[in-house]
PDB file of C-alpha atoms and ligand atoms in Angstrom:
ATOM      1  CA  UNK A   1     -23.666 -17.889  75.881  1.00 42.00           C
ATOM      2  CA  UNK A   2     -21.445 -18.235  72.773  1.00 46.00           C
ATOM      3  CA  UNK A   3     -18.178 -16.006  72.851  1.00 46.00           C
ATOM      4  CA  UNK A   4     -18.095 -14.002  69.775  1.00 46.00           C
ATOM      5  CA  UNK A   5     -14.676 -14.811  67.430  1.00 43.00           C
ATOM      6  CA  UNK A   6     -12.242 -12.408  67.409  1.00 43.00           C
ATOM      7  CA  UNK A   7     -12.195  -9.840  64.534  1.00 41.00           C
ATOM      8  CA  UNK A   8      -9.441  -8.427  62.798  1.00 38.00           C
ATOM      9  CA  UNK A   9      -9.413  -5.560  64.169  1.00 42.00           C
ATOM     10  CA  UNK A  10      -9.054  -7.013  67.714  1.00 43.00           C
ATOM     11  CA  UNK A  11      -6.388  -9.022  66.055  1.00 38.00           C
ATOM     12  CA  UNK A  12      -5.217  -5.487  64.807  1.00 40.00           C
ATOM     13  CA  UNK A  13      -5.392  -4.033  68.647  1.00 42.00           C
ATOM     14  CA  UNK A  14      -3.832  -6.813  70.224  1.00 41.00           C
ATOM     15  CA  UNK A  15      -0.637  -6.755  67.685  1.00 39.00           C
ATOM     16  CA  UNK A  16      -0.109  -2.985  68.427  1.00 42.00           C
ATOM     17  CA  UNK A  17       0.259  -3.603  71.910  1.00 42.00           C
ATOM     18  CA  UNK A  18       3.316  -5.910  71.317  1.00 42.00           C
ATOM     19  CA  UNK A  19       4.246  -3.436  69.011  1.00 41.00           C
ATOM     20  CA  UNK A  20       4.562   0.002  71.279  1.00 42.00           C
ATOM     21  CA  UNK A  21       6.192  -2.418  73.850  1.00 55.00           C
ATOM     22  CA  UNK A  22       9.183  -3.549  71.690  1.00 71.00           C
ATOM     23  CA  UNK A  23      12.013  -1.691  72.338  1.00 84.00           C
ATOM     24  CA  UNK A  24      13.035   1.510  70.500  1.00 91.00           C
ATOM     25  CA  UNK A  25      16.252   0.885  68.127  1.00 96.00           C
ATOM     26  CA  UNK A  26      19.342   2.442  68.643  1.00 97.00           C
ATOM     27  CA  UNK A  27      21.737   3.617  66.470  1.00 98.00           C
ATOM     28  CA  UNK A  28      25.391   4.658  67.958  1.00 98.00           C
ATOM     29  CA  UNK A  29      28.231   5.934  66.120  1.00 98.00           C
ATOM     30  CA  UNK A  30      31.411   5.045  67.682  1.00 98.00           C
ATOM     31  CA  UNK A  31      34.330   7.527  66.282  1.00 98.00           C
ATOM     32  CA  UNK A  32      36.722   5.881  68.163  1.00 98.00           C
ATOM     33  CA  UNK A  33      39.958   8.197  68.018  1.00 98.00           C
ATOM     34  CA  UNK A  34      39.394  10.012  65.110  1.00 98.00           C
ATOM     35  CA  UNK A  35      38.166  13.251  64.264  1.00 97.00           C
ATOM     36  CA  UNK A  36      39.421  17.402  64.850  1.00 97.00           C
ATOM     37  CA  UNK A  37      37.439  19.683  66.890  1.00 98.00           C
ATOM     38  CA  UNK A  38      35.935  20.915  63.251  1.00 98.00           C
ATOM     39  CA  UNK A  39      35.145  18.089  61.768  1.00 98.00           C
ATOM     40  CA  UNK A  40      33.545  16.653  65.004  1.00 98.00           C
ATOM     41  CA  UNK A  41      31.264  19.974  65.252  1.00 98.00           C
ATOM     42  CA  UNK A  42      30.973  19.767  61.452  1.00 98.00           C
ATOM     43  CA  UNK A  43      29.847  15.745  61.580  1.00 98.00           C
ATOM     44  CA  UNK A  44      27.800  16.678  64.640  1.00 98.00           C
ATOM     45  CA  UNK A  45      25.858  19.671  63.125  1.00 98.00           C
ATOM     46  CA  UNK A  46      24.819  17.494  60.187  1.00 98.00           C
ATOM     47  CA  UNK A  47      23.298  14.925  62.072  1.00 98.00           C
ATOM     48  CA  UNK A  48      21.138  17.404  63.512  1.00 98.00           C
ATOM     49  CA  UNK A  49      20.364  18.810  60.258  1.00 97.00           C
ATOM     50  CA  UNK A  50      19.518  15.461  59.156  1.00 96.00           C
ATOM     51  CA  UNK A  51      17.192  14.917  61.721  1.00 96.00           C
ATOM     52  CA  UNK A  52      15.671  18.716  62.056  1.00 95.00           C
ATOM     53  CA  UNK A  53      14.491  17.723  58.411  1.00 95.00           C
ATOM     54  CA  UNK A  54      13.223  14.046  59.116  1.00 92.00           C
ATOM     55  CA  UNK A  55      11.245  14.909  62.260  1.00 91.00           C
ATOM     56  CA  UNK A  56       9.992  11.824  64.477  1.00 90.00           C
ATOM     57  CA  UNK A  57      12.899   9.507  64.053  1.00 90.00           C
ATOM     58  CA  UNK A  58      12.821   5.812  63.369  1.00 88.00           C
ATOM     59  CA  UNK A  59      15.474   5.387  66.599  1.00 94.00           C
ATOM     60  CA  UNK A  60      17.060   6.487  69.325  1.00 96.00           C
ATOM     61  CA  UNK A  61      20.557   8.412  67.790  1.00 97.00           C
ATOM     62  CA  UNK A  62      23.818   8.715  69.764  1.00 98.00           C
ATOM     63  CA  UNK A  63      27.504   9.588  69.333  1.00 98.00           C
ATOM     64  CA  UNK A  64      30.544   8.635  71.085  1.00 98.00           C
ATOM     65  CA  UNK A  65      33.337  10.966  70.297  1.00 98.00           C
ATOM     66  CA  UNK A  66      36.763  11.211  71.537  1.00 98.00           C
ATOM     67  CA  UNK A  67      36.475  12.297  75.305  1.00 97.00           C
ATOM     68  CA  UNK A  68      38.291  15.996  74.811  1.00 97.00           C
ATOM     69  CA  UNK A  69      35.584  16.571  72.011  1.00 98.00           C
ATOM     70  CA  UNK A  70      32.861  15.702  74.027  1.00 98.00           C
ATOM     71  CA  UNK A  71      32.198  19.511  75.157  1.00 98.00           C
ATOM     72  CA  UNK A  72      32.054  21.329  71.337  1.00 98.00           C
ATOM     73  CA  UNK A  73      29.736  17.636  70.256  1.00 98.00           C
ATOM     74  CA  UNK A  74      27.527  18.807  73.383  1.00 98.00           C
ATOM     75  CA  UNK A  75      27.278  22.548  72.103  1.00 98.00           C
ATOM     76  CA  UNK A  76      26.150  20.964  68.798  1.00 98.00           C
ATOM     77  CA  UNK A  77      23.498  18.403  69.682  1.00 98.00           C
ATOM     78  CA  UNK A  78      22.179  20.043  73.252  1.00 97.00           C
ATOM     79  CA  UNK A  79      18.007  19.657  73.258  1.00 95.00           C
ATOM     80  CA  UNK A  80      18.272  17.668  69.873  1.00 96.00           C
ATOM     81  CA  UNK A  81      17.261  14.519  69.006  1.00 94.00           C
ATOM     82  CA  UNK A  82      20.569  13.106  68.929  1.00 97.00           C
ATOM     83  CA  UNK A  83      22.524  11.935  72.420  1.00 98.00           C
ATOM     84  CA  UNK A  84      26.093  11.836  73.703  1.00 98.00           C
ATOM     85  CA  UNK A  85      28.072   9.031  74.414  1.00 98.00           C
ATOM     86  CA  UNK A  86      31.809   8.216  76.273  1.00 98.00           C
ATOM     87  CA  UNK A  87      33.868   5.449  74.814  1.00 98.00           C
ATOM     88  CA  UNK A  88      35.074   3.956  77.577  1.00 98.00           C
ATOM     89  CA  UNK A  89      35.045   4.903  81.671  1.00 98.00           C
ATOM     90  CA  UNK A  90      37.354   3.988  84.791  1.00 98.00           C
ATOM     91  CA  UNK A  91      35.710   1.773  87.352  1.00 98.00           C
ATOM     92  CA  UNK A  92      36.396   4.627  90.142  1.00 98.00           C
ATOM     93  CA  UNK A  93      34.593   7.553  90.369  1.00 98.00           C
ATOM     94  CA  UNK A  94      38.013   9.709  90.820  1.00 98.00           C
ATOM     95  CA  UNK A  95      41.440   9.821  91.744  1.00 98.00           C
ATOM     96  CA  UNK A  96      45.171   8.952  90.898  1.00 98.00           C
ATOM     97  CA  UNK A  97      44.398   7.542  87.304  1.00 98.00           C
ATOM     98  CA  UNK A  98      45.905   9.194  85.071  1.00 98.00           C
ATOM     99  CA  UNK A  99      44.520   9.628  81.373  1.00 96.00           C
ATOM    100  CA  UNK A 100      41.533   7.879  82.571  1.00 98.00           C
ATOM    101  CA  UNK A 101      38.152   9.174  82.756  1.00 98.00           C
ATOM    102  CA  UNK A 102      35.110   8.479  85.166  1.00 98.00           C
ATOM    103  CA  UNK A 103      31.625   7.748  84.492  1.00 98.00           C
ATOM    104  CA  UNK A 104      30.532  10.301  86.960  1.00 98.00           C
ATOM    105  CA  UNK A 105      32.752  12.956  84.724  1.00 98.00           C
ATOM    106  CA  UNK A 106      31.060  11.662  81.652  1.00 98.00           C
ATOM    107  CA  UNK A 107      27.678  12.243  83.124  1.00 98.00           C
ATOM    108  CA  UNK A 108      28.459  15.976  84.357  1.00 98.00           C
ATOM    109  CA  UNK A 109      29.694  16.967  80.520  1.00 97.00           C
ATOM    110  CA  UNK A 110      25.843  16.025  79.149  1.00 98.00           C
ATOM    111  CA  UNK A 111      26.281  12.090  78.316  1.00 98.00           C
ATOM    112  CA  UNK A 112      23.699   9.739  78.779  1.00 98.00           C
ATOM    113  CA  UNK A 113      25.462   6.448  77.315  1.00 98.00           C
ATOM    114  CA  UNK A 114      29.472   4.757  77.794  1.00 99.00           C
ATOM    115  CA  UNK A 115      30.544   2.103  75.647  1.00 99.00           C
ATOM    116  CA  UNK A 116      32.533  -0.585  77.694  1.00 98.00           C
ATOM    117  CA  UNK A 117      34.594  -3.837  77.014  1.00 98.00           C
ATOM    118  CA  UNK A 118      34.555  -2.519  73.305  1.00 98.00           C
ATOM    119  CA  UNK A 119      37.217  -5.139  71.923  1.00 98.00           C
ATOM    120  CA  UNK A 120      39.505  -2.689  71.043  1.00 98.00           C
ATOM    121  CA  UNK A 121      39.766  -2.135  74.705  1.00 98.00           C
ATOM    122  CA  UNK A 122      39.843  -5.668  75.756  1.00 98.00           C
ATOM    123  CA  UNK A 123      42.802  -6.366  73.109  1.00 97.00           C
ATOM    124  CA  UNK A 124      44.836  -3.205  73.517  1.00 97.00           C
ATOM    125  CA  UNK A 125      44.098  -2.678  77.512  1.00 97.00           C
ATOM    126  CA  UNK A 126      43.698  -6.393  78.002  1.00 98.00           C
ATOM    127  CA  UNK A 127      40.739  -5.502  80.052  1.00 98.00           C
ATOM    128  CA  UNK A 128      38.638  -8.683  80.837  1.00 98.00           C
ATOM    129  CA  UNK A 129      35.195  -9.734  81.503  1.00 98.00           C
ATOM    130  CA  UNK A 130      35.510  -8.940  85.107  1.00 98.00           C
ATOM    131  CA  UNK A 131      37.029  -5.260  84.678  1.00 98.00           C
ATOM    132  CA  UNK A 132      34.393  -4.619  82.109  1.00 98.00           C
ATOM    133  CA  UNK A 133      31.620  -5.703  84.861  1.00 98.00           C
ATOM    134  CA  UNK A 134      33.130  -3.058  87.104  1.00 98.00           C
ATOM    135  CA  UNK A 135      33.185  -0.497  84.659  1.00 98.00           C
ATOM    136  CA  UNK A 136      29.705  -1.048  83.764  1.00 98.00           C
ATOM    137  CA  UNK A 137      28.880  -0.800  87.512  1.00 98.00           C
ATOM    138  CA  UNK A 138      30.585   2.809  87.648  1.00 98.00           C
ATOM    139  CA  UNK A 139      27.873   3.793  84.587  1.00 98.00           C
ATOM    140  CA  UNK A 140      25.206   2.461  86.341  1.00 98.00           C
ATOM    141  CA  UNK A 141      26.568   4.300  89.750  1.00 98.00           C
ATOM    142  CA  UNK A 142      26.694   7.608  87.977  1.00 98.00           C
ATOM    143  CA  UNK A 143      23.199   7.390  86.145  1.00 98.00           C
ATOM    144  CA  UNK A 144      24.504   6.514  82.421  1.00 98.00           C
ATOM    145  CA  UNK A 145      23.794   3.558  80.429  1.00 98.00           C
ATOM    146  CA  UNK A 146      26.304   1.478  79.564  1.00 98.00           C
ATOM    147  CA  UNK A 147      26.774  -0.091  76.157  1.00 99.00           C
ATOM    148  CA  UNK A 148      28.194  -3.111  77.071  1.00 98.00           C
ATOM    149  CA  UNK A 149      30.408  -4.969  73.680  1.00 98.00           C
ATOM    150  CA  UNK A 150      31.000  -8.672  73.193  1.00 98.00           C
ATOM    151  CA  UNK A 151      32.105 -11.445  70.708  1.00 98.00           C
ATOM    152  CA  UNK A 152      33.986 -14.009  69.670  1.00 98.00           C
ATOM    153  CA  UNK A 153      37.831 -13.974  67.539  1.00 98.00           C
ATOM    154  CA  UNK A 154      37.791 -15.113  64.185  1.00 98.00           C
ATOM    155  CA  UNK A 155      39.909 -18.109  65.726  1.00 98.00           C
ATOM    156  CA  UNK A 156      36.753 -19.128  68.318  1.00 98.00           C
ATOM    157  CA  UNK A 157      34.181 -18.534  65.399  1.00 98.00           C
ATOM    158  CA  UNK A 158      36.248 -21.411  63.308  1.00 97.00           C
ATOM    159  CA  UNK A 159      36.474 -23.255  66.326  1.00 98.00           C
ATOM    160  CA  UNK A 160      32.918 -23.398  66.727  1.00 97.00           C
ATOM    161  CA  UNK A 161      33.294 -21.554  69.835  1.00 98.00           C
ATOM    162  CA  UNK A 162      31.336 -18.503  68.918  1.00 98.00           C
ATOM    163  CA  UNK A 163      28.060 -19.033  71.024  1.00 98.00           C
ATOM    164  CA  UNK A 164      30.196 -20.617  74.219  1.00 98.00           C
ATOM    165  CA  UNK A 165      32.247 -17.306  73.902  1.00 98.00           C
ATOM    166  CA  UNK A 166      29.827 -14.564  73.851  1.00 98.00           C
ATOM    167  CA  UNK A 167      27.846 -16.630  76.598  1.00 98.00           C
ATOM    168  CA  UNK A 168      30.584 -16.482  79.079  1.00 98.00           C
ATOM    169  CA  UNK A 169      31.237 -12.993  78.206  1.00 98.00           C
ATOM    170  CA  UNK A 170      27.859 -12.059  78.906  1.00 98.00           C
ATOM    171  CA  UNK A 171      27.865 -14.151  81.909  1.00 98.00           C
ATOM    172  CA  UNK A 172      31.206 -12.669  83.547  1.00 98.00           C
ATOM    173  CA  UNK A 173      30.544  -9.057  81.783  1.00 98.00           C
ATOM    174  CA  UNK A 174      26.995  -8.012  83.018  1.00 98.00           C
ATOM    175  CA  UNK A 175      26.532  -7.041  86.728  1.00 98.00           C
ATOM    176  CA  UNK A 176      23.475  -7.825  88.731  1.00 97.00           C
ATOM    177  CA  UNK A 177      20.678  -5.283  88.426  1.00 96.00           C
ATOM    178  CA  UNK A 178      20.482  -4.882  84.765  1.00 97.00           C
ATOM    179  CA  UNK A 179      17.420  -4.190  82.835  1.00 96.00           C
ATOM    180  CA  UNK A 180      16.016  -3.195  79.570  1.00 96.00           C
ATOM    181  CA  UNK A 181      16.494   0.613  80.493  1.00 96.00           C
ATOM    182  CA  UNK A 182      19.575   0.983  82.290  1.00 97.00           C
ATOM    183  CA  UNK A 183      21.732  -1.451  79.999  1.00 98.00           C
ATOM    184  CA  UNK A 184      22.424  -2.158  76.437  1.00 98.00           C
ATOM    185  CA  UNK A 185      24.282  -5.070  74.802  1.00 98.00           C
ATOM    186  CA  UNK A 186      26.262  -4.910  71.647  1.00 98.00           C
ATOM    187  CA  UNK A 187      27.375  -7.765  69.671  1.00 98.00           C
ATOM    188  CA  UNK A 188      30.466  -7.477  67.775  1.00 98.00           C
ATOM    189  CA  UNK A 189      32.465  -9.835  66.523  1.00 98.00           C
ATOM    190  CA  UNK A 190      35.906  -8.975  66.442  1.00 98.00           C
ATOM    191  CA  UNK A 191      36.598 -10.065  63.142  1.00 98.00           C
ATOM    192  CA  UNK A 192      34.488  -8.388  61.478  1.00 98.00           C
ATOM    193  CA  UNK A 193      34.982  -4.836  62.806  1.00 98.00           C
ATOM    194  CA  UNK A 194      36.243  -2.547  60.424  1.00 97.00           C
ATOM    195  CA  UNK A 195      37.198  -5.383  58.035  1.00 98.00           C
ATOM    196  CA  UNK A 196      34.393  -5.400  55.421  1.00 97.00           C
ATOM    197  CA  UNK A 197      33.435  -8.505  56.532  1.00 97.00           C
ATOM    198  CA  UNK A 198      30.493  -9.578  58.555  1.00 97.00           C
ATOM    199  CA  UNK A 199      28.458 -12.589  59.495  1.00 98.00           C
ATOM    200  CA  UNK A 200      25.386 -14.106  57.775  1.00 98.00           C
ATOM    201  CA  UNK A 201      22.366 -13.327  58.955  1.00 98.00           C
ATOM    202  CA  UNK A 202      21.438 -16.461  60.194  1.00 98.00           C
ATOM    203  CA  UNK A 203      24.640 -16.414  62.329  1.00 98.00           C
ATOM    204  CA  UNK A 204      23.978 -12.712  63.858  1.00 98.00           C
ATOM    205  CA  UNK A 205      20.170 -14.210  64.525  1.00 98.00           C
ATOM    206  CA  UNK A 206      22.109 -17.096  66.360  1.00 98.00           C
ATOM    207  CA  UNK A 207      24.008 -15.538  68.729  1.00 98.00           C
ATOM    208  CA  UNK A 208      21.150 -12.448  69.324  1.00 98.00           C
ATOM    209  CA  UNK A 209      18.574 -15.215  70.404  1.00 98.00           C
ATOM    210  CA  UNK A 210      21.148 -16.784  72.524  1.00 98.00           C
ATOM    211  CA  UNK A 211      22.146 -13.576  73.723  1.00 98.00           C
ATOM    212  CA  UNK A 212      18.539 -13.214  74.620  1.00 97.00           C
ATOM    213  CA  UNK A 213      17.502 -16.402  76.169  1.00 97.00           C
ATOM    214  CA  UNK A 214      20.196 -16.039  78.681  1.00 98.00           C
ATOM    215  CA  UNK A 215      19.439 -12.543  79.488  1.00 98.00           C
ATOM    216  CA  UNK A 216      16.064 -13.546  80.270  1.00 97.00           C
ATOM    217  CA  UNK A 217      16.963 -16.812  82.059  1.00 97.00           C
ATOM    218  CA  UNK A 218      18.903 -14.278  84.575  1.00 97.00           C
ATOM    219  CA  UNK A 219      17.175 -11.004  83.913  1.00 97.00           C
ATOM    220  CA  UNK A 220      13.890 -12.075  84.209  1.00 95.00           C
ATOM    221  CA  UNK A 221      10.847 -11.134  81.532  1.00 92.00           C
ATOM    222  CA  UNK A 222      12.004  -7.254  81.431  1.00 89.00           C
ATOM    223  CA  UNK A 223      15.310  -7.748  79.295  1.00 93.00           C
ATOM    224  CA  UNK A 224      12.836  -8.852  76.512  1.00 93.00           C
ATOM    225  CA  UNK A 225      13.550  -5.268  76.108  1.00 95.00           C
ATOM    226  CA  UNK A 226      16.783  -5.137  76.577  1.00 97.00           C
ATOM    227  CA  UNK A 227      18.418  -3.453  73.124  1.00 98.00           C
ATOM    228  CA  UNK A 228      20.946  -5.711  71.773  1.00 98.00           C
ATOM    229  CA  UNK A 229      23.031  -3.810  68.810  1.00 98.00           C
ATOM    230  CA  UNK A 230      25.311  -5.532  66.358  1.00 98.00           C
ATOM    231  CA  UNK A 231      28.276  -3.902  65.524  1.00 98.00           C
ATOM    232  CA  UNK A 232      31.328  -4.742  63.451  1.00 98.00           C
ATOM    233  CA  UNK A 233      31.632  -3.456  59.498  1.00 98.00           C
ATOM    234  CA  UNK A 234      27.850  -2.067  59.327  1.00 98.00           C
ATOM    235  CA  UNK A 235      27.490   0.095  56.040  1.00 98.00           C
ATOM    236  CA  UNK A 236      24.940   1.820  53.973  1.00 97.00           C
ATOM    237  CA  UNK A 237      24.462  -1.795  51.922  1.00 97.00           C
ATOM    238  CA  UNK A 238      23.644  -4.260  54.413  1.00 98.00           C
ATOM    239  CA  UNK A 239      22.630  -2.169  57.149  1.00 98.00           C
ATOM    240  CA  UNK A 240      18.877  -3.013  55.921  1.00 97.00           C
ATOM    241  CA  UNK A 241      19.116  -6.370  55.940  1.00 97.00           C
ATOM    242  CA  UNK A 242      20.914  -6.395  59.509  1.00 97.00           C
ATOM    243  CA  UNK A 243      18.308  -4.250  60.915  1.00 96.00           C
ATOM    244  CA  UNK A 244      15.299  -6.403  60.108  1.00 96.00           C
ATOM    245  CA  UNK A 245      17.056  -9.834  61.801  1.00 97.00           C
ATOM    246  CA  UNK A 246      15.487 -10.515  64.786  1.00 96.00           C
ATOM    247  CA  UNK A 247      16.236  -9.276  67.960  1.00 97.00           C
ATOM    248  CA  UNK A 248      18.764  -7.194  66.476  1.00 97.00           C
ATOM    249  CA  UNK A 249      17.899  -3.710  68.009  1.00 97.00           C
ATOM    250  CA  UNK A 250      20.179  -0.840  66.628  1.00 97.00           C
ATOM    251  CA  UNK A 251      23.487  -0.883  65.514  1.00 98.00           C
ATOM    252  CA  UNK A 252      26.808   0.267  66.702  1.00 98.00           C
ATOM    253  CA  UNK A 253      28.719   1.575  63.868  1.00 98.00           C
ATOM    254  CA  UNK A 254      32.888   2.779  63.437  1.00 98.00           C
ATOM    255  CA  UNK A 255      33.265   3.799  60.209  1.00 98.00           C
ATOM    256  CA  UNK A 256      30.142   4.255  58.509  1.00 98.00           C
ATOM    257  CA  UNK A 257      29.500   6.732  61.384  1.00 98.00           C
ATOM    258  CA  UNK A 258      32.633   9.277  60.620  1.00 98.00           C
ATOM    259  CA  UNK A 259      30.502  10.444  58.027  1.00 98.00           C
ATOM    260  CA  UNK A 260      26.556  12.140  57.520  1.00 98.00           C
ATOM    261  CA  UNK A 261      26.442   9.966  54.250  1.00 98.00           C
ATOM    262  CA  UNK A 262      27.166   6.743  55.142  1.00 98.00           C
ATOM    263  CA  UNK A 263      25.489   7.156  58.864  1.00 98.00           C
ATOM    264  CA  UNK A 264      22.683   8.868  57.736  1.00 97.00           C
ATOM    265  CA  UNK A 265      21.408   6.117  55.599  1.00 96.00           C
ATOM    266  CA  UNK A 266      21.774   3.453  58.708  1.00 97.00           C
ATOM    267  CA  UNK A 267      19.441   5.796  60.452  1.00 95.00           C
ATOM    268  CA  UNK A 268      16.990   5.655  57.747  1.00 92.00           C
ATOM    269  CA  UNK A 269      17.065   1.600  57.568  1.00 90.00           C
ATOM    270  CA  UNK A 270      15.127   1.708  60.706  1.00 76.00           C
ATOM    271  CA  UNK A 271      12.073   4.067  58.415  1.00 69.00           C
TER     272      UNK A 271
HETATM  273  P1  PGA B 301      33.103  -0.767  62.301  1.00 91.18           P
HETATM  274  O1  PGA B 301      33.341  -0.697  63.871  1.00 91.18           O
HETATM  275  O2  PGA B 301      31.693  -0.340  62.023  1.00 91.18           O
HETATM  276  O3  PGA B 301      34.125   0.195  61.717  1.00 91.18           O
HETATM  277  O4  PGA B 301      33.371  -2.170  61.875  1.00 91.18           O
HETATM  278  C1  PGA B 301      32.327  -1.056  64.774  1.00 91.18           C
HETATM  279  C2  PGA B 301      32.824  -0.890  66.184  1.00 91.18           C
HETATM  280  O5  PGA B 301      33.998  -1.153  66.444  1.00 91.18           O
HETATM  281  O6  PGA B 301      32.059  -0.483  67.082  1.00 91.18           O
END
């Protein structure tokens, strides 16, 4: 019996069930230490405006604010659309560490995400791969998912050391048991946060396929989900562009995120 060609709109079915399997983008905003208790509820309040009067978003929405103004964010954006984030966590669940805070004390004031081994805290808390593995072990421990940051110095980048750098970070950074909905990966390099500057698209593509190869080469099939974000000097201009490179899967976003008009239209990039 002859088998009957395919028609296009099997060829239609078949592409939509790639498509509801690709991961959902994310979009976080890190404020890193900025912000009043005010202007946080203020920023906070018209996010959820924005997205009150959008409806089904294009992405998954998050903040990371300062960890004393996590409580009046969580007043704000409680049963919206839009989640809550830590910046950073201790390895430990509690204890003698003072200043620091624990993933398990992030989870019980409403977050659902922690940034760790954001560069920022590499440089200035000369944290390294291994500390950032641990920390990423606590969010996993208390039931968050951890946003876990890497890239290269403008110094390895001219060195042509940009790909062997974020590979070892990845290698040394991610703990065993990660999967496309417990973990997130965020590729920043550090020369181009909050510079202005940022890398061509061909070089983000570049490191997110190698990113994604290796994840799978360890991971197994299910990190083909895994969201990897880029991060580092996103903005209202290129954040289209960035967006549609792929496996580029959200965006983690400074400065452009301190404000409802330049964040908002990063949201809408995904539309
Ligand atoms: P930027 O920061 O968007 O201000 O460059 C990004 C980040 O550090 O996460």
């Amino acid at each position: 019996m002859a088998i009957a060609p395919i028609t296009p709109s099997q060829y239609e079915l078949v592409e939509n069930l790639f498509m509801t399997s690709a991961p959902r983008p994310l979009i976080a905003g890190n404020w890193k230490m900025n912000s009043t208790r005010s202007g946080a509820v203020e920023l906070a309040t018209g996010l959820v405006d924005q997205t009150v009067a959008q409806g089904p978003l294009p992405c998954e929405l998050l903040v990371c604010p300062p960890a004393h103004l996590l409580l009046p964010v969580l007043d704000v954006v409680k049963g919206t659309n839009v989640a809550l984030g830590g910046q950073d966590c201790h390895a430990e669940p509690k204890g003698a560490h003072t200043g620091d805070v624990s993933a398990e004390m992030l989870m019980d004031v409403g977050c659902s995400f922690v940034i760790v081994g954001h560069s920022e805290r590499r440089t200035n808390h000369e944290e390294t791969d291994g500390m950032v593995c641990e920390k990423a072990m606590a969010a996993h421990r208390a039931g968050l998912i951890p946003i876990i940051c890497v890239g290269e110095t403008e110094t390895q980048r001219d060195a042509g050391e940009a790909l062997q750098t974020v590979g070892r970070q990845i290698a040394d950074s991610l703990p065993d048991g990660v999967g496309s909905s417990n973990t997130v990966v965020a590729y920043e390099p550090v020369w181009a946060i909050g510079t202005g500057r940022t890398p061509t698209s061909q070089e983000i593509a570049d490191v997110h396929a190698a990113m994604r190869n290796q994840l799978v080469a360890r991971f197994g099939s299910d990190s083909d989900g895994l969201r990897l974000l880029y991060g580092g000097s996103v903005n209202p201009g290129n954040a289209e562009e960035i967006m549609s490179i792929d496996n580029v899967d959200g965006g983690l976003i400074g400065g452009a995120s301190l404000k409802v008009e330049t964040f908002w239209p990063i949201v809408q990039a995904f539309a």
